[in-house]
Amino acid sequence: MNELIKIEIEESEIPWLKIFTIQNYKEFSQCPKEVKEEICSKLDIIEKEMIKYFNPAKINIASFGNYVPHVHFHIMARFKEDSFFPEPMWGKKQRVANLNLPSFEEFFKLLKDKLN
């Protein structure tokens, strides 16, 4: 995306993006101010655009990094009909998903323009 961060798609039944720092920082507190500001700015844009485009029940933003000790954030549009709602996507499956969502690929194309 730029010299500070990159944005990746997580393959999933729901719209799910991940923001990674380009440099390998273990903790968010270790990131320089400009990296923190870039992450927060992109999180804000992605969340607002996901709400507008997908009309989810909730947006989940998470940062774990236990398996991947590299600062990154997950941004997920959640729906009452997804397989895990209201559990986290790493939680216990609640049902077989019944989703009819607009194109995530089209969303990502539109989003790229807003992120630059």
Backbone as JSON, one array per atom type, in Angstrom:
{
  "sequence": "MNELIKIEIEESEIPWLKIFTIQNYKEFSQCPKEVKEEICSKLDIIEKEMIKYFNPAKINIASFGNYVPHVHFHIMARFKEDSFFPEPMWGKKQRVANLNLPSFEEFFKLLKDKLN",
  "N": [[0.84, -1.19, 0.0], [1.86, 1.31, 0.93], [4.97, 2.82, 2.06], [4.82, 2.36, 4.77], [2.69, 0.69, 5.61], [0.83, -2.31, 4.69], [-2.02, -3.72, 3.07], [-4.0, -6.55, 3.27], [-6.12, -9.15, 1.95], [-8.13, -11.33, 3.77], [-9.04, -14.57, 3.21], [-12.33, -15.5, 3.43], [-15.75, -16.08, 4.5], [-16.87, -13.71, 5.12], [-16.46, -10.11, 4.62], [-13.16, -9.24, 5.08], [-10.31, -7.72, 6.07], [-6.77, -7.18, 6.5], [-4.4, -5.18, 8.11], [-1.01, -4.68, 7.91], [2.12, -3.73, 9.36], [4.9, -2.56, 7.49], [7.58, -2.63, 8.35], [8.9, -4.87, 10.78], [7.42, -4.8, 13.63], [6.93, -5.84, 16.92], [5.07, -5.09, 18.89], [2.36, -2.73, 19.07], [2.95, -0.43, 20.49], [5.62, -0.1, 19.96], [5.78, 0.94, 17.48], [6.64, 3.68, 15.35], [5.38, 7.06, 15.57], [4.29, 8.0, 13.08], [3.65, 5.61, 11.79], [1.72, 4.53, 13.5], [-0.25, 6.51, 13.2], [-0.83, 6.21, 10.47], [-1.89, 3.6, 10.41], [-4.18, 3.96, 12.07], [-5.58, 5.87, 10.58], [-6.16, 4.44, 8.2], [-7.63, 2.29, 9.26], [-9.9, 3.67, 10.13], [-10.97, 4.63, 7.68], [-11.45, 2.19, 6.32], [-13.29, 0.91, 8.06], [-15.51, 2.73, 7.96], [-16.12, 2.61, 5.21], [-16.74, -0.1, 4.9], [-19.06, -0.25, 6.46], [-20.76, 1.44, 5.01], [-20.88, 0.16, 2.49], [-21.48, -2.61, 2.93], [-23.35, -2.73, 5.01], [-23.21, -4.01, 7.66], [-23.99, -5.94, 10.68], [-22.2, -5.4, 12.65], [-18.87, -4.11, 13.02], [-15.84, -5.71, 13.45], [-12.75, -5.18, 14.97], [-9.58, -6.34, 15.42], [-6.55, -7.22, 17.12], [-4.21, -9.51, 17.54], [-1.79, -11.27, 17.21], [-0.44, -13.43, 18.34], [0.31, -15.84, 17.08], [1.46, -14.77, 14.84], [3.84, -12.73, 15.41], [3.87, -9.89, 14.63], [3.03, -6.62, 14.14], [-0.3, -6.22, 13.37], [-3.64, -5.67, 12.2], [-6.97, -6.86, 12.19], [-9.82, -6.32, 10.28], [-13.17, -6.74, 10.19], [-16.27, -7.24, 8.64], [-19.24, -7.98, 10.13], [-22.06, -10.17, 10.3], [-25.38, -11.05, 11.24], [-26.13, -13.41, 10.09], [-23.78, -14.73, 9.51], [-21.44, -17.47, 9.89], [-20.43, -17.56, 12.5], [-21.36, -15.49, 14.13], [-22.82, -14.4, 17.21], [-20.24, -14.87, 18.05], [-16.6, -14.54, 17.98], [-14.75, -14.7, 14.86], [-12.93, -16.67, 15.23], [-14.1, -18.26, 17.0], [-16.65, -20.48, 18.31], [-18.47, -22.22, 15.91], [-21.68, -21.25, 14.89], [-23.72, -21.69, 13.08], [-24.63, -22.66, 9.69], [-23.53, -20.49, 7.29], [-25.62, -17.94, 5.88], [-25.41, -15.94, 3.7], [-25.78, -13.18, 1.52], [-24.03, -11.21, -0.01], [-22.85, -8.04, -1.34], [-20.36, -7.77, -3.96], [-17.17, -8.53, -2.8], [-14.73, -8.2, -4.07], [-15.25, -6.07, -5.79], [-15.76, -4.12, -3.87], [-13.19, -3.94, -2.69], [-11.72, -2.9, -4.81], [-12.94, -0.35, -5.08], [-12.34, 0.63, -2.55], [-9.54, 0.84, -2.58], [-9.08, 3.19, -4.05], [-9.96, 5.12, -2.24], [-8.18, 4.83, -0.18], [-5.77, 5.74, -1.07]],
  "CA": [[0.0, 0.0, 0.0], [2.85, 2.39, 0.94], [6.21, 2.41, 2.74], [4.56, 2.14, 6.19], [1.75, -0.41, 5.85], [0.23, -3.01, 3.56], [-3.36, -4.23, 3.37], [-4.21, -7.86, 2.65], [-7.44, -9.77, 2.07], [-8.22, -12.64, 4.42], [-10.07, -15.39, 2.57], [-13.36, -15.78, 4.42], [-17.13, -15.88, 4.05], [-17.21, -12.31, 5.41], [-15.44, -9.14, 4.22], [-12.13, -9.28, 6.12], [-9.02, -7.18, 5.65], [-5.73, -7.1, 7.52], [-3.38, -4.14, 7.92], [0.29, -5.04, 8.48], [3.22, -2.79, 9.23], [5.95, -3.05, 6.6], [8.65, -3.02, 9.27], [8.44, -5.89, 11.71], [7.3, -4.41, 15.03], [6.23, -6.87, 17.69], [3.96, -4.46, 19.62], [1.91, -1.44, 18.55], [3.67, 0.64, 21.22], [6.96, 0.03, 19.39], [5.66, 1.61, 16.18], [6.8, 5.14, 15.34], [4.14, 7.84, 15.53], [3.72, 8.06, 11.73], [3.07, 4.3, 11.49], [0.47, 4.46, 14.27], [-1.22, 7.41, 12.56], [-1.22, 5.61, 9.2], [-2.78, 2.48, 10.74], [-5.46, 4.49, 12.56], [-6.26, 6.52, 9.46], [-6.68, 3.4, 7.3], [-8.7, 1.59, 10.0], [-11.08, 4.53, 10.11], [-11.52, 4.62, 6.33], [-11.97, 0.85, 6.02], [-14.51, 0.69, 8.84], [-16.6, 3.55, 7.41], [-16.49, 2.11, 3.88], [-17.42, -1.39, 5.08], [-20.41, 0.04, 6.95], [-21.53, 2.02, 3.91], [-21.02, -0.77, 1.37], [-22.04, -3.91, 3.3], [-24.38, -2.6, 6.03], [-23.11, -5.14, 8.59], [-24.53, -5.8, 12.04], [-21.1, -4.91, 13.49], [-17.5, -4.2, 12.52], [-14.89, -6.17, 14.46], [-11.35, -4.84, 14.75], [-8.83, -7.15, 16.38], [-5.1, -7.34, 17.0], [-3.75, -10.56, 18.44], [-0.38, -11.43, 16.97], [0.19, -14.5, 19.12], [0.93, -16.74, 16.13], [2.24, -13.92, 13.95], [4.24, -11.6, 16.27], [4.14, -8.75, 13.75], [1.86, -5.75, 14.32], [-1.32, -6.24, 12.33], [-5.02, -5.51, 12.65], [-8.02, -7.49, 11.4], [-11.06, -5.54, 10.18], [-14.15, -7.7, 9.69], [-17.69, -6.88, 8.63], [-19.95, -9.12, 10.72], [-23.48, -10.25, 9.99], [-26.11, -12.0, 12.08], [-26.26, -14.66, 9.34], [-22.51, -15.41, 9.27], [-21.32, -18.77, 10.59], [-19.96, -17.48, 13.88], [-21.99, -14.39, 14.89], [-22.06, -13.26, 17.7], [-18.9, -15.28, 18.44], [-15.55, -14.07, 17.06], [-14.52, -15.59, 13.73], [-12.09, -17.76, 15.71], [-14.88, -18.9, 18.05], [-17.45, -21.67, 18.02], [-19.4, -22.05, 14.8], [-23.06, -21.17, 15.36], [-24.69, -22.06, 12.03], [-24.13, -22.59, 8.32], [-23.75, -19.11, 6.85], [-26.65, -17.65, 4.89], [-25.05, -14.57, 3.33], [-25.91, -12.74, 0.14], [-23.35, -9.93, 0.1], [-22.3, -7.46, -2.57], [-19.03, -8.25, -4.33], [-16.03, -8.07, -2.0], [-13.7, -7.77, -5.01], [-15.62, -4.72, -6.21], [-15.54, -3.27, -2.7], [-11.76, -3.73, -2.52], [-11.3, -1.97, -5.88], [-13.41, 0.99, -4.69], [-11.62, 1.01, -1.34], [-8.16, 1.23, -2.93], [-9.1, 4.6, -4.45], [-10.15, 5.95, -1.04], [-7.03, 4.66, 0.71], [-4.58, 6.43, -1.64]],
  "C": [[0.88, 1.25, 0.0], [4.07, 1.92, 1.71], [6.01, 2.11, 4.22], [3.7, 0.91, 6.46], [1.39, -1.11, 4.55], [-1.11, -3.56, 4.01], [-3.55, -5.51, 2.57], [-5.65, -8.31, 2.86], [-7.28, -11.09, 2.79], [-9.34, -13.41, 3.74], [-11.07, -15.83, 3.64], [-14.74, -15.62, 3.79], [-17.58, -14.44, 4.27], [-16.14, -11.38, 4.83], [-14.44, -8.97, 5.37], [-10.82, -8.81, 5.52], [-8.06, -7.18, 6.82], [-4.76, -5.98, 7.13], [-2.12, -4.6, 8.64], [1.24, -3.86, 8.39], [4.23, -3.4, 8.27], [7.16, -3.49, 7.43], [8.08, -3.98, 10.3], [8.51, -5.39, 13.15], [6.49, -5.48, 15.75], [4.98, -6.3, 18.36], [3.63, -3.11, 19.01], [2.66, -0.29, 19.21], [5.08, 0.85, 20.7], [6.95, 0.74, 18.04], [5.93, 3.1, 16.31], [5.44, 5.82, 15.16], [3.5, 7.83, 14.13], [3.11, 6.72, 11.31], [1.74, 4.14, 12.22], [-0.62, 5.31, 13.62], [-1.72, 6.83, 11.24], [-2.18, 4.44, 9.44], [-4.15, 3.01, 11.16], [-6.26, 5.15, 11.45], [-6.9, 5.49, 8.53], [-7.78, 2.58, 7.97], [-9.99, 2.38, 9.93], [-11.76, 4.5, 8.73], [-12.16, 3.27, 6.02], [-13.27, 0.59, 6.77], [-15.69, 1.46, 8.24], [-17.06, 3.02, 6.05], [-17.18, 0.75, 3.97], [-18.86, -1.18, 5.55], [-21.29, 0.52, 5.8], [-21.84, 0.98, 2.83], [-21.78, -2.05, 1.75], [-23.2, -3.85, 4.29], [-24.36, -3.78, 7.02], [-23.8, -4.87, 9.92], [-23.48, -5.16, 12.94], [-19.8, -4.99, 12.7], [-16.65, -4.68, 13.69], [-13.49, -5.75, 14.04], [-10.57, -5.55, 15.84], [-7.34, -7.09, 16.08], [-4.63, -8.35, 18.02], [-2.24, -10.74, 18.31], [0.31, -12.49, 17.8], [0.91, -15.5, 18.2], [1.83, -15.99, 15.17], [2.66, -12.68, 14.75], [4.75, -10.41, 15.46], [2.88, -7.88, 13.84], [0.94, -5.85, 13.1], [-2.7, -6.17, 12.98], [-5.95, -6.21, 11.66], [-9.23, -6.56, 11.42], [-12.08, -6.42, 9.48], [-15.55, -7.11, 9.74], [-18.46, -8.13, 9.07], [-21.45, -9.01, 10.48], [-24.14, -11.3, 10.87], [-26.24, -13.36, 11.41], [-24.92, -15.34, 9.09], [-22.38, -16.61, 10.19], [-21.03, -18.66, 12.08], [-20.66, -16.44, 14.75], [-22.9, -14.92, 16.0], [-20.65, -13.61, 18.21], [-17.86, -14.62, 17.53], [-15.36, -15.09, 15.94], [-13.62, -16.76, 14.11], [-12.84, -18.59, 16.76], [-15.61, -20.14, 17.57], [-18.46, -21.36, 16.91], [-20.83, -22.17, 15.31], [-24.07, -21.73, 14.36], [-23.95, -22.17, 10.7], [-24.5, -21.19, 7.82], [-24.85, -19.02, 5.79], [-26.47, -16.19, 4.49], [-25.26, -14.34, 1.84], [-25.35, -11.32, 0.09], [-22.96, -9.37, -1.26], [-20.86, -7.94, -2.77], [-17.93, -7.65, -3.46], [-14.91, -7.57, -2.91], [-13.98, -6.35, -5.49], [-15.4, -3.72, -5.07], [-14.06, -2.94, -2.56], [-11.21, -2.78, -3.59], [-11.69, -0.53, -5.52], [-12.63, 1.51, -3.49], [-10.21, 1.5, -1.65], [-8.09, 2.71, -3.3], [-9.19, 5.51, -3.24], [-8.93, 5.91, -0.12], [-5.78, 5.4, 0.2], [-4.65, 7.91, -1.48]]
}
